[in-house]
Coordinates of C-alpha atoms and ligand atoms in Angstrom, one line a residue:
Chain A
M1 CA 28.9 28.4 6.1
T2 CA 25.9 28.1 8.4
E3 CA 23.8 24.9 8.2
R4 CA 20.3 25.1 6.8
M5 CA 17.7 24.5 9.4
R6 CA 15.8 21.2 9.1
L7 CA 12.0 20.7 9.5
A8 CA 10.5 17.1 9.5
V9 CA 6.9 17.1 8.3
V10 CA 5.0 14.0 9.2
G11 CA 2.1 13.5 6.9
A12 CA 1.8 14.5 3.2
G13 CA -1.9 15.3 3.2
P14 CA -3.2 18.8 2.5
A15 CA -1.9 20.0 5.9
G16 CA 1.6 18.5 5.5
L17 CA 2.0 19.6 2.0
A18 CA 1.0 23.2 2.6
G19 CA 3.3 23.3 5.6
A20 CA 6.3 21.7 3.6
L21 CA 5.8 24.1 0.6
A22 CA 5.6 27.2 2.9
A23 CA 8.7 26.2 4.9
A24 CA 10.7 25.2 1.9
A25 CA 10.0 28.4 0.1
R26 CA 11.4 30.2 3.1
G27 CA 14.8 28.6 3.1
V28 CA 14.1 25.6 5.3
D29 CA 15.4 22.1 4.5
V30 CA 12.3 20.0 4.6
T31 CA 11.9 16.2 5.0
L32 CA 8.4 15.2 4.2
I33 CA 7.6 11.7 5.6
D34 CA 4.5 9.7 4.8
A35 CA 3.4 6.1 5.1
A36 CA 1.7 6.2 1.7
G37 CA 3.6 5.6 -1.6
Q38 CA 2.4 9.0 -2.9
A39 CA 1.6 12.5 -1.6
G40 CA -2.0 13.5 -1.2
G41 CA -3.3 12.1 2.1
Q42 CA -6.9 11.1 2.4
F43 CA -8.5 13.9 0.4
Y44 CA -6.1 13.8 -2.5
R45 CA -5.3 10.2 -2.5
Q46 CA -4.0 9.1 -5.9
P47 CA -4.4 5.9 -8.0
A48 CA -1.4 3.6 -7.7
P49 CA 0.9 4.8 -10.5
A50 CA 1.1 1.3 -12.1
L51 CA -2.7 1.7 -12.8
N52 CA -1.7 4.4 -15.2
A53 CA -4.8 6.4 -14.7
R54 CA -5.1 9.2 -17.3
R55 CA -8.0 10.9 -15.7
P56 CA -7.6 10.6 -11.9
E57 CA -9.4 13.9 -11.5
A58 CA -12.6 12.1 -12.3
L59 CA -12.6 10.8 -8.7
H60 CA -11.7 14.1 -7.1
H61 CA -13.1 17.5 -6.2
Q62 CA -10.9 20.6 -6.4
W63 CA -8.3 19.1 -8.7
R64 CA -6.8 22.5 -9.4
T65 CA -5.7 22.9 -5.8
W66 CA -4.0 19.4 -5.9
Q67 CA -2.3 20.4 -9.1
R68 CA -0.9 23.5 -7.4
L69 CA 0.3 21.4 -4.5
S70 CA 1.9 18.7 -6.5
D71 CA 3.6 21.2 -8.9
G72 CA 4.9 23.0 -5.9
L73 CA 6.2 19.7 -4.4
A74 CA 7.8 18.7 -7.8
R75 CA 9.6 22.1 -8.0
H76 CA 11.0 21.9 -4.4
L77 CA 12.0 18.2 -4.8
A78 CA 13.9 19.1 -8.1
A79 CA 15.6 21.9 -6.3
G80 CA 16.5 19.7 -3.3
R81 CA 14.6 21.9 -0.8
I82 CA 12.3 19.0 0.0
T83 CA 13.1 15.4 0.6
H84 CA 10.0 13.2 0.4
L85 CA 10.4 9.8 2.2
T86 CA 7.4 7.7 1.0
E87 CA 6.3 4.4 2.6
H88 CA 7.9 5.5 5.9
H89 CA 5.6 4.7 8.9
V90 CA 6.6 6.9 11.7
W91 CA 6.2 5.1 15.1
C92 CA 7.8 7.7 17.4
V93 CA 9.2 11.2 17.4
R94 CA 11.7 11.9 20.3
R95 CA 12.9 15.2 21.5
E96 CA 16.4 15.6 22.8
S97 CA 17.7 19.0 23.9
D98 CA 16.9 21.1 20.9
A99 CA 16.6 18.5 18.1
F100 CA 14.3 15.7 17.2
R101 CA 14.6 12.1 16.0
V102 CA 11.8 10.9 13.9
H103 CA 11.7 7.1 13.9
A104 CA 10.2 5.3 11.0
L105 CA 9.5 1.8 9.7
L106 CA 10.1 1.1 6.0
G107 CA 7.6 -0.2 3.4
P108 CA 4.8 -2.5 3.7
A109 CA 6.8 -5.0 5.8
Q110 CA 7.6 -2.3 8.4
E111 CA 10.4 -4.4 9.9
E112 CA 13.3 -2.1 9.1
G113 CA 13.9 1.1 10.9
V114 CA 15.0 4.5 9.6
T115 CA 15.8 7.7 11.7
V116 CA 15.4 11.3 10.5
R117 CA 17.0 14.2 12.5
A118 CA 15.5 17.6 12.4
D119 CA 15.5 20.9 14.3
A120 CA 11.7 21.2 14.4
V121 CA 8.7 18.9 13.5
L122 CA 5.3 19.5 12.0
L123 CA 2.8 16.9 12.9
A124 CA 0.1 16.6 10.0
T125 CA -1.0 13.1 10.5
G126 CA -4.7 13.6 9.8
G127 CA -7.4 11.5 11.2
Y128 CA -9.4 8.3 10.8
E129 CA -13.1 7.4 10.8
R130 CA -15.2 6.9 13.7
V131 CA -17.9 4.0 13.5
L132 CA -20.3 3.4 16.3
P133 CA -21.3 -0.3 16.7
F134 CA -24.6 -1.8 15.8
P135 CA -25.5 -5.5 15.3
G136 CA -23.7 -6.9 12.3
W137 CA -21.0 -4.2 12.0
T138 CA -18.3 -6.7 12.0
L139 CA -19.6 -8.6 8.9
P140 CA -17.5 -8.5 5.8
G141 CA -19.1 -6.1 3.4
V142 CA -19.4 -3.4 6.1
V143 CA -16.7 -0.8 5.6
T144 CA -16.0 2.7 6.8
A145 CA -17.3 5.2 4.4
G146 CA -13.9 6.8 4.1
G147 CA -12.3 3.5 3.7
A148 CA -14.6 2.7 0.7
Q149 CA -13.5 6.1 -0.7
A150 CA -9.9 5.4 -0.1
M151 CA -10.0 2.0 -1.8
L152 CA -11.8 3.6 -4.7
K153 CA -9.4 6.5 -5.1
G154 CA -6.2 4.5 -4.6
G155 CA -7.0 1.1 -5.9
L156 CA -9.8 2.0 -8.4
V157 CA -12.1 -0.8 -7.0
L158 CA -15.6 -0.9 -5.5
P159 CA -16.3 -3.0 -2.6
G160 CA -19.5 -4.4 -4.1
R161 CA -22.3 -3.6 -6.5
R162 CA -25.2 -2.4 -4.3
I163 CA -24.1 0.0 -1.5
V164 CA -25.9 1.7 1.3
V165 CA -23.9 4.7 2.6
A166 CA -24.9 5.5 6.3
G167 CA -24.1 7.2 9.5
T168 CA -23.7 10.9 10.1
G169 CA -21.4 13.8 8.8
P170 CA -20.2 15.7 5.8
L171 CA -18.0 13.0 4.5
L172 CA -21.0 10.8 3.6
L173 CA -21.9 13.0 0.7
P174 CA -18.6 12.8 -1.3
V175 CA -18.5 9.1 -0.5
A176 CA -21.9 8.3 -1.9
A177 CA -21.4 10.6 -4.9
G178 CA -18.0 9.0 -5.6
L179 CA -19.2 5.4 -5.4
A180 CA -22.2 6.4 -7.6
T181 CA -20.1 8.1 -10.2
A182 CA -17.8 5.0 -10.3
G183 CA -20.6 2.8 -11.2
A184 CA -21.9 1.4 -7.9
E185 CA -25.7 1.4 -7.3
V186 CA -26.1 3.5 -4.2
A187 CA -29.3 2.1 -2.8
A188 CA -29.6 4.8 -0.2
L189 CA -27.7 7.5 1.7
V190 CA -28.9 7.2 5.4
E191 CA -28.1 10.3 7.5
S192 CA -29.2 10.5 11.0
A193 CA -29.0 14.3 11.2
G194 CA -32.2 16.1 10.1
P195 CA -32.5 19.0 7.7
A196 CA -34.1 21.1 10.5
A197 CA -30.9 20.9 12.5
L198 CA -29.0 22.3 9.5
L199 CA -31.4 25.1 9.0
R200 CA -31.2 26.2 12.8
R201 CA -27.3 26.6 12.1
T202 CA -27.8 28.8 9.0
P203 CA -25.8 31.8 10.0
E204 CA -22.5 29.9 10.7
L205 CA -23.1 27.7 7.6
A206 CA -24.0 30.5 5.2
A207 CA -20.8 32.4 6.2
Q208 CA -19.1 29.7 4.1
P209 CA -20.7 29.9 0.6
G210 CA -17.8 27.8 -0.9
K211 CA -18.5 24.8 1.4
L212 CA -22.1 25.1 0.9
A213 CA -21.6 25.1 -2.8
E214 CA -19.5 22.0 -2.5
G215 CA -22.3 20.3 -0.6
A216 CA -24.8 21.4 -3.2
W217 CA -22.5 20.0 -5.9
Y218 CA -22.4 16.6 -4.3
A219 CA -26.1 16.7 -3.7
G220 CA -26.5 17.3 -7.4
Q221 CA -24.4 14.3 -8.2
L222 CA -26.6 12.2 -6.0
V223 CA -29.8 13.4 -7.8
R224 CA -28.2 12.7 -11.1
H225 CA -27.4 9.1 -10.0
R226 CA -31.0 8.8 -8.5
V227 CA -29.6 8.2 -5.0
R228 CA -32.3 8.4 -2.4
T229 CA -31.5 10.2 0.8
L230 CA -33.0 9.2 4.0
A231 CA -32.5 12.1 6.4
R232 CA -33.1 11.6 10.2
H233 CA -32.7 7.8 9.7
T234 CA -30.2 5.3 11.2
V235 CA -28.9 1.9 10.5
V236 CA -30.4 -0.5 13.1
E237 CA -28.8 -3.8 11.9
A238 CA -26.5 -5.2 9.3
H239 CA -27.7 -8.8 8.1
G240 CA -25.9 -11.8 6.8
T241 CA -24.0 -14.8 8.1
D242 CA -20.6 -14.7 6.4
R243 CA -21.1 -11.6 4.5
L244 CA -23.5 -8.6 4.3
T245 CA -26.8 -9.2 2.5
A246 CA -29.1 -6.4 3.8
V247 CA -29.3 -3.5 6.2
T248 CA -32.3 -2.5 8.3
V249 CA -32.7 1.3 8.7
A250 CA -35.4 3.1 10.8
A251 CA -36.5 6.7 11.1
L252 CA -35.6 8.8 14.1
D253 CA -37.9 11.2 15.9
R254 CA -36.8 14.7 16.9
A255 CA -35.4 13.3 20.3
G256 CA -33.3 10.8 18.3
R257 CA -35.4 7.8 19.2
I258 CA -36.4 5.2 16.7
R259 CA -39.9 5.6 15.4
P260 CA -41.8 2.5 16.1
G261 CA -42.9 0.7 13.0
S262 CA -40.4 2.7 10.7
A263 CA -37.9 -0.1 10.2
R264 CA -37.3 -1.2 6.6
R265 CA -34.9 -3.6 5.1
I266 CA -32.7 -2.7 2.2
P267 CA -30.8 -5.5 0.3
C268 CA -27.2 -4.7 -0.4
D269 CA -23.8 -6.2 -0.6
T270 CA -21.9 -3.3 1.0
L271 CA -22.6 -0.9 3.8
A272 CA -20.2 2.2 3.9
V273 CA -20.7 3.6 7.3
G274 CA -19.2 6.4 9.4
H275 CA -20.0 8.7 12.3
G276 CA -17.4 11.5 11.9
M277 CA -13.7 11.4 12.3
L278 CA -11.0 11.3 15.1
P279 CA -7.6 12.9 14.9
H280 CA -4.4 10.8 15.0
T281 CA -2.5 12.2 18.1
D282 CA -0.2 9.4 19.1
L283 CA 3.0 11.1 18.0
A284 CA 2.0 14.4 19.7
E285 CA 1.2 12.6 22.8
T286 CA 4.5 10.7 23.1
L287 CA 6.1 14.1 22.6
G288 CA 4.2 15.4 25.6
C289 CA 2.0 17.9 23.6
T290 CA -1.1 19.0 25.5
L291 CA -4.4 17.8 24.0
N292 CA -7.7 19.6 24.1
G293 CA -10.2 16.7 24.3
T294 CA -9.2 14.5 21.4
D295 CA -7.4 17.3 19.5
V296 CA -3.7 18.5 19.7
D297 CA -3.8 21.9 21.2
V298 CA -2.2 24.6 19.2
D299 CA -1.7 28.4 19.4
A300 CA -2.3 31.0 16.6
E301 CA 0.9 30.0 14.9
Q302 CA -0.2 26.3 15.0
R303 CA 2.6 25.6 17.8
T304 CA 2.0 23.0 20.2
D305 CA 3.1 23.6 23.8
V306 CA 6.2 21.5 23.1
P307 CA 8.9 23.9 21.8
G308 CA 9.9 23.1 18.2
V309 CA 6.8 21.0 17.5
W310 CA 3.9 22.4 15.2
A311 CA 0.7 20.6 14.3
A312 CA -1.8 21.2 11.5
G313 CA -4.8 19.6 9.7
E314 CA -7.1 17.1 11.3
T315 CA -4.7 16.2 14.0
T316 CA -5.6 19.5 15.7
G317 CA -9.3 18.9 15.1
I318 CA -11.5 17.6 12.3
G319 CA -12.2 20.3 9.7
G320 CA -11.7 19.2 6.2
A321 CA -9.1 19.7 3.5
A322 CA -9.4 23.5 3.1
L323 CA -8.9 24.0 6.8
A324 CA -5.9 21.6 6.7
L325 CA -4.3 23.7 3.9
A326 CA -4.7 26.9 5.8
E327 CA -3.4 25.5 9.1
G328 CA -0.5 23.8 7.2
H329 CA 0.5 27.0 5.5
I330 CA 0.5 29.0 8.7
A331 CA 2.4 26.3 10.5
G332 CA 5.1 26.2 7.8
R333 CA 5.5 30.0 7.7
S334 CA 5.7 30.1 11.5
A335 CA 8.2 27.2 11.6
A336 CA 10.4 28.8 9.0
A337 CA 10.5 32.1 10.8
R338 CA 11.2 30.6 14.2
L339 CA 13.9 28.3 12.8
H340 CA 15.6 31.5 11.5
G341 CA 15.4 33.0 14.9
T342 CA 12.8 35.6 13.9
V343 CA 9.3 36.3 15.2
P344 CA 6.9 35.8 12.4
D345 CA 4.4 38.5 11.4
P346 CA 0.9 37.1 11.3
R347 CA -0.2 39.8 8.9
T348 CA 1.8 37.9 6.2
W349 CA -0.7 35.1 6.5
A350 CA -3.7 37.1 7.0
A351 CA -5.7 35.3 4.2
A352 CA -5.0 31.9 5.6
D353 CA -5.9 33.1 9.1
R354 CA -9.3 34.3 7.9
A355 CA -10.0 31.1 6.2
R356 CA -9.0 29.2 9.3
T357 CA -11.3 31.3 11.6
R358 CA -14.2 30.9 9.2
L359 CA -13.8 27.2 8.5
R360 CA -13.3 26.4 12.3
A361 CA -16.6 28.1 13.1
F362 CA -18.3 26.3 10.1
F363 CA -17.1 22.9 11.3
A364 CA -18.0 23.7 15.0
A365 CA -21.6 24.4 13.7
L366 CA -21.4 21.2 11.5
D367 CA -20.4 19.2 14.6
T368 CA -23.5 20.2 16.5
V369 CA -25.7 19.1 13.5
Y370 CA -24.0 15.9 12.8
A371 CA -23.8 14.5 16.3
P372 CA -24.6 10.8 16.5
P373 CA -28.3 10.3 17.5
A374 CA -29.2 10.5 21.1
G375 CA -29.4 7.1 22.8
W376 CA -27.1 5.4 20.3
A377 CA -25.1 3.8 23.1
E378 CA -28.1 2.3 24.9
R379 CA -29.3 0.9 21.6
I380 CA -26.3 -1.4 21.3
P381 CA -27.6 -4.9 22.3
D382 CA -25.4 -6.7 24.9
D383 CA -24.3 -9.4 22.4
T384 CA -22.9 -7.0 19.8
V385 CA -19.1 -7.1 19.5
V386 CA -17.7 -3.7 20.4
C387 CA -13.9 -4.2 20.4
R388 CA -13.4 -5.8 17.0
C389 CA -9.8 -6.9 17.8
E390 CA -10.5 -8.6 21.2
E391 CA -14.1 -9.5 20.3
V392 CA -15.4 -7.8 23.6
T393 CA -19.2 -7.4 23.5
A394 CA -21.2 -4.4 24.7
G395 CA -22.6 -6.5 27.6
E396 CA -19.0 -7.1 28.9
V397 CA -18.0 -3.4 28.4
R398 CA -21.1 -2.4 30.4
T399 CA -19.8 -4.4 33.3
A400 CA -16.7 -2.0 33.6
G401 CA -18.7 1.0 34.9
P402 CA -20.0 -0.8 37.9
L403 CA -16.7 -2.4 38.5
G404 CA -15.4 1.0 39.0
A405 CA -14.0 2.0 35.6
A406 CA -14.0 5.9 35.4
D407 CA -11.6 6.1 32.5
L408 CA -10.9 4.2 29.3
R409 CA -7.6 2.8 30.5
T410 CA -9.4 1.0 33.4
A411 CA -12.2 0.0 31.2
K412 CA -9.6 -1.7 29.0
L413 CA -7.7 -3.5 31.8
L414 CA -11.1 -4.8 33.2
T415 CA -12.6 -6.0 29.8
R416 CA -9.7 -6.2 27.4
A417 CA -11.7 -3.8 25.1
G418 CA -9.0 -1.7 23.4
M419 CA -6.1 -4.1 24.1
G420 CA -5.8 -5.6 20.7
W421 CA -4.1 -4.8 17.4
C422 CA -5.7 -1.5 16.8
Q423 CA -5.1 -0.3 20.4
G424 CA -8.7 1.0 20.9
R425 CA -8.7 3.2 17.9
M426 CA -11.9 1.6 16.6
C427 CA -13.7 0.8 19.9
A428 CA -12.8 3.8 22.1
P429 CA -15.8 6.0 21.2
A430 CA -18.2 3.2 21.9
V431 CA -16.5 2.1 25.1
A432 CA -16.7 5.7 26.3
G433 CA -20.4 5.9 25.3
L434 CA -21.2 2.5 27.0
T435 CA -19.3 3.2 30.3
G436 CA -19.7 6.9 30.6
C437 CA -16.0 7.4 30.6
P438 CA -14.7 10.5 28.9
L439 CA -13.4 9.9 25.3
T440 CA -9.7 10.4 25.8
P441 CA -6.9 9.4 23.4
G442 CA -5.3 6.0 24.2
R443 CA -1.8 7.0 25.3
R444 CA -0.1 4.5 23.0
P445 CA 3.6 4.4 23.5
F446 CA 4.1 3.9 19.7
A447 CA 2.0 5.0 16.8
R448 CA 2.6 1.8 14.9
P449 CA 3.4 -1.8 16.1
V450 CA 7.2 -1.9 16.3
P451 CA 9.2 -5.1 15.8
L452 CA 11.4 -5.9 18.9
G453 CA 14.4 -6.0 16.6
V454 CA 13.9 -2.4 15.5
L455 CA 13.3 -1.3 19.1
A456 CA 16.5 -3.1 20.2
N457 CA 18.4 -1.3 17.6
V458 CA 17.6 2.2 18.5
P459 CA 20.9 3.3 19.8
D460 CA 21.1 6.2 22.4
D461 CA 23.4 8.1 20.1
E462 CA 22.8 6.8 16.6
T463 CA 24.4 8.4 13.5
P464 CA 22.2 10.6 11.5
T465 CA 20.8 9.2 8.3
R466 CA 20.8 12.6 6.6
Chain B
M1 CA -19.0 2.4 -15.9
N2 CA -16.4 1.1 -13.5
P3 CA -13.7 2.9 -11.6
L4 CA -11.0 1.9 -14.0
E5 CA -12.9 3.1 -17.0
L6 CA -13.9 6.4 -15.1
A7 CA -10.3 7.2 -14.4
R8 CA -9.3 6.0 -17.9
A9 CA -6.8 3.6 -16.3
R10 CA -4.4 1.7 -18.6
P11 CA -2.9 -0.8 -16.2
G12 CA -0.1 -3.0 -17.5
E13 CA -0.6 -6.6 -17.9
T14 CA -2.7 -8.4 -15.2
C15 CA -0.7 -10.7 -13.1
T16 CA -1.7 -13.8 -11.3
V17 CA -1.5 -14.4 -7.5
T18 CA -2.9 -17.3 -5.5
L19 CA -5.4 -17.1 -2.7
D20 CA -5.3 -20.4 -0.8
G21 CA -4.1 -22.1 -4.0
R22 CA -6.8 -20.6 -6.2
S23 CA -5.6 -18.4 -9.0
V24 CA -6.6 -14.7 -8.8
E25 CA -6.0 -12.2 -11.5
A26 CA -4.6 -8.9 -10.1
L27 CA -3.6 -5.5 -11.4
P28 CA -0.1 -4.4 -10.6
G29 CA -0.1 -1.3 -8.2
Q30 CA -3.2 -2.4 -6.4
T31 CA -3.1 -3.5 -2.9
V32 CA -3.8 -7.1 -1.9
A33 CA -7.2 -5.9 -0.6
A34 CA -8.1 -4.1 -3.8
A35 CA -7.0 -7.1 -5.8
L36 CA -9.2 -9.4 -3.7
W37 CA -12.2 -7.0 -3.7
A38 CA -11.9 -6.8 -7.5
A39 CA -12.1 -10.6 -7.6
G40 CA -15.2 -10.5 -5.5
V41 CA -13.6 -11.8 -2.3
T42 CA -14.5 -9.6 0.8
A43 CA -13.2 -11.8 3.7
W44 CA -9.8 -13.4 4.1
R45 CA -9.4 -13.9 7.9
S46 CA -11.1 -15.4 10.7
T47 CA -11.0 -14.0 14.2
R48 CA -9.0 -15.6 17.1
G49 CA -11.9 -15.9 19.4
A50 CA -15.2 -16.7 17.5
G51 CA -13.6 -17.5 14.2
R52 CA -15.8 -15.0 12.5
P53 CA -14.7 -13.8 8.9
R54 CA -13.2 -10.4 8.4
G55 CA -11.9 -8.4 5.5
V56 CA -11.4 -4.6 4.9
F57 CA -12.9 -2.3 7.4
C58 CA -11.0 1.1 7.7
G59 CA -9.2 0.6 4.4
I60 CA -6.3 2.9 5.6
G61 CA -4.2 0.8 7.9
V62 CA -5.7 1.7 11.2
C63 CA -8.1 -1.1 12.2
F64 CA -6.0 -4.3 11.5
D65 CA -9.2 -6.1 10.5
C66 CA -7.7 -7.0 7.0
L67 CA -4.8 -9.1 8.3
V68 CA -3.6 -11.7 5.8
T69 CA -0.7 -14.1 5.2
V70 CA 1.4 -13.0 2.2
N71 CA 4.3 -15.2 0.9
G72 CA 4.4 -16.9 4.4
R73 CA 4.6 -13.7 6.4
A74 CA 1.4 -13.5 8.6
N75 CA -0.4 -10.4 9.9
Q76 CA 0.2 -8.3 6.9
R77 CA -2.4 -5.5 6.4
A78 CA -4.0 -6.3 3.0
C79 CA -5.0 -2.6 2.6
L80 CA -1.5 -1.4 2.7
V81 CA 0.5 -4.1 1.0
P82 CA 0.8 -4.1 -2.8
V83 CA 0.4 -7.2 -4.9
H84 CA 3.2 -8.6 -6.8
P85 CA 3.0 -11.3 -9.6
G86 CA 3.1 -14.7 -8.1
D87 CA 2.3 -13.6 -4.6
V88 CA 1.0 -16.6 -2.4
I89 CA -1.8 -15.2 -0.4
R90 CA -3.3 -17.3 2.4
T91 CA -6.4 -16.6 4.4
Q92 CA -5.4 -16.1 8.0
E93 CA -6.9 -17.9 10.9
G94 CA -6.6 -16.6 14.4
T95 CA -3.1 -15.0 15.1
G96 CA -1.9 -16.4 11.9
R97 CA 1.0 -18.2 13.5
V98 CA 1.3 -22.0 13.1
D99 CA 2.6 -22.3 16.8
D100 CA -0.6 -20.9 18.2
Ligands
LIG1 C1 -10.4 7.2 4.9 C2 -10.7 8.7 4.7 C3 -11.3 9.2 3.5 C4 -11.5 10.6 3.3 N1 -12.1 11.0 2.2 C5 -12.4 12.2 2.0 C6 -13.1 12.6 0.8 O1 -13.3 11.9 0.0 N2 -13.5 14.0 0.7 C7 -13.3 14.8 1.9 O2 -13.7 16.0 1.7 N3 -12.7 14.4 2.9 C8 -12.3 13.2 3.1 N4 -11.7 12.7 4.2 C9 -11.3 13.7 5.3 C10 -9.9 14.1 5.1 O3 -9.1 13.5 6.1 C11 -9.5 15.7 5.2 O4 -10.4 16.4 4.5 C12 -8.2 16.0 4.7 O5 -7.5 15.0 4.0 C13 -7.4 16.4 6.0 O6 -6.0 16.6 5.7 P1 -4.8 16.4 6.6 O7 -3.5 16.9 5.9 O8 -5.1 16.9 8.0 O9 -4.7 14.8 6.7 P2 -4.7 13.6 5.8 O10 -5.1 14.0 4.4 O11 -5.4 12.5 6.5 O12 -3.1 13.3 5.7 C14 -2.4 12.6 6.8 C15 -1.2 11.9 6.2 O13 -0.5 11.5 7.2 C16 0.1 10.3 7.0 N5 0.3 9.7 8.3 C17 -0.5 9.6 9.4 N6 0.1 9.0 10.4 C18 1.3 8.6 9.9 C19 2.5 8.1 10.6 N7 2.5 7.6 11.9 N8 3.6 7.9 9.8 C20 3.6 8.4 8.6 N9 2.6 9.0 7.8 C21 1.5 9.1 8.6 C22 -1.0 9.5 6.2 O14 -0.5 8.5 5.4 C23 -1.7 10.7 5.4 O15 -1.1 10.7 4.1 C24 -11.3 11.4 4.4 C25 -10.8 11.0 5.6 C26 -10.5 9.5 5.9 C27 -10.0 9.1 7.2
LIG2 S1 -8.7 -2.4 6.7 FE1 -8.1 -1.5 8.5 S2 -6.1 -2.0 8.5 FE2 -6.7 -2.7 6.6

């Protein structure tokens, strides 16, 4: 009897789920591995089961799609075609000859190691939010926009009562709408992009009526909850001593400079802020996959340039849940065909391919609209903390350039910015902006902090766990 | 309206945990961070350098701002760790290690 081929899928968000379902349906033995306790990823994050939410869809958009995915997952789990390892934090994926070892840490404690062996790997690790620094951004009460959304969807809590949502990007709309629907008073939605920029991009945007309708739906929710939107405005400062009490926002002119005299103070206890997203690429990097800027580079089949490694969703470039689904589907079909030793026929995934092309164009256009306002880096005062972990200020980071730092690694060695717990995930965009170094991923040896005991116990030739 | 009502949540019995000795009501299933937010607490750590207060920032386990000591174990990410009845939660100062 021939053994079934094994695919390890890291990440159970839209991309990983679509990939796992597509591969499992085509005779591949799939292990779906995710750090979270439940499938869904960021977009379809579910309330903790013990909260017994009977109407979780109240916090979600496109619930039908989620139902399709979760029903599919349940069927494959029951049939034994997919094994779902929850609360497994993958810290490293190693390739050896033609097999892979996926190393994970178990549960919240993350002190015990587990290894999964597979013939191929699909990386669907998603992304995280980028926040550019401003005075007061380290105050308790200032959270990432997606983080506020994640805590709401997963824990059914609000960070405070009166919330300002600010920054730039398409994520701010669902976040403001979600918080308002859940009972928060959203004092303002502050978006640095202006409507004129959106209008200039009309052809690319109009090619996605579904996405536009989604935006309009959220906008309607904001009107219903009387949320005031301040377009072409930015947060200048967050105020408070031990926690947030107010923010100052100001209007931007067409060149992205602050309009003198336009500053106004908005009292609030929470600021949910974000300036777009960055992909998680650590696992791809340690495997040696080529990156294109900050994104994992993939071909038309979602293959990286490392044989046996596919990537899909935000890890290959930020583009939302629908694009993640299309990419994951293609990756799963391609991996199944390749694992069976056949060449896949792209015509069999023509619909997903068309969606992928359209959505990539749509998000490329959005990216130019939702760019951080010009001059954001120069506006960071010298005494503002930029590296939150090591408490390195903008003034200190600014010394790195003159000292000869031409890349983020050197800037880190010279200033300690990026050396702390988060390994530069939070400060890298700001350090790049302040020093003029290109924004490149951090080359972290591990995707998670690994206890020494686990490292010491990774034998060269361990027994497979499954 | 609050999030629990919106999602028509019927959580089981609330449980009690302590934060620096003070009793805090928590809902099983919530993370430590969510339980503290629900109790109106937004900071539970002070930084190593300037001793500044911090709590949740990214909410998804990436930033490490929300570190906390749970049942004697320091440096747990409050946004990832679920609460259990009787948990002893301590605000964390600096590296969270007594020997530092
Ligand atoms: C905090 C946050 C909130 C968001 N909220 C919304 C929203 O409300 N609406 C919206 O339209 N878009 C939202 N987004 C954007 C969202 O990321 C995408 O639209 C979509 O979820 C991308 O799908 P994905 O499958 O590529 O990645 P994700 O959905 O991010 O899924 C990635 C999965 O990989 C897992 N993972 C990552 N690294 C590891 C590892 N090393 N080991 C184990 N598991 C790992 C994660 O736990 C996660 O479940 C949010 C993004 C973030 C960061
Ligand atoms: S809030 Fe960022 S790790 Fe918990």
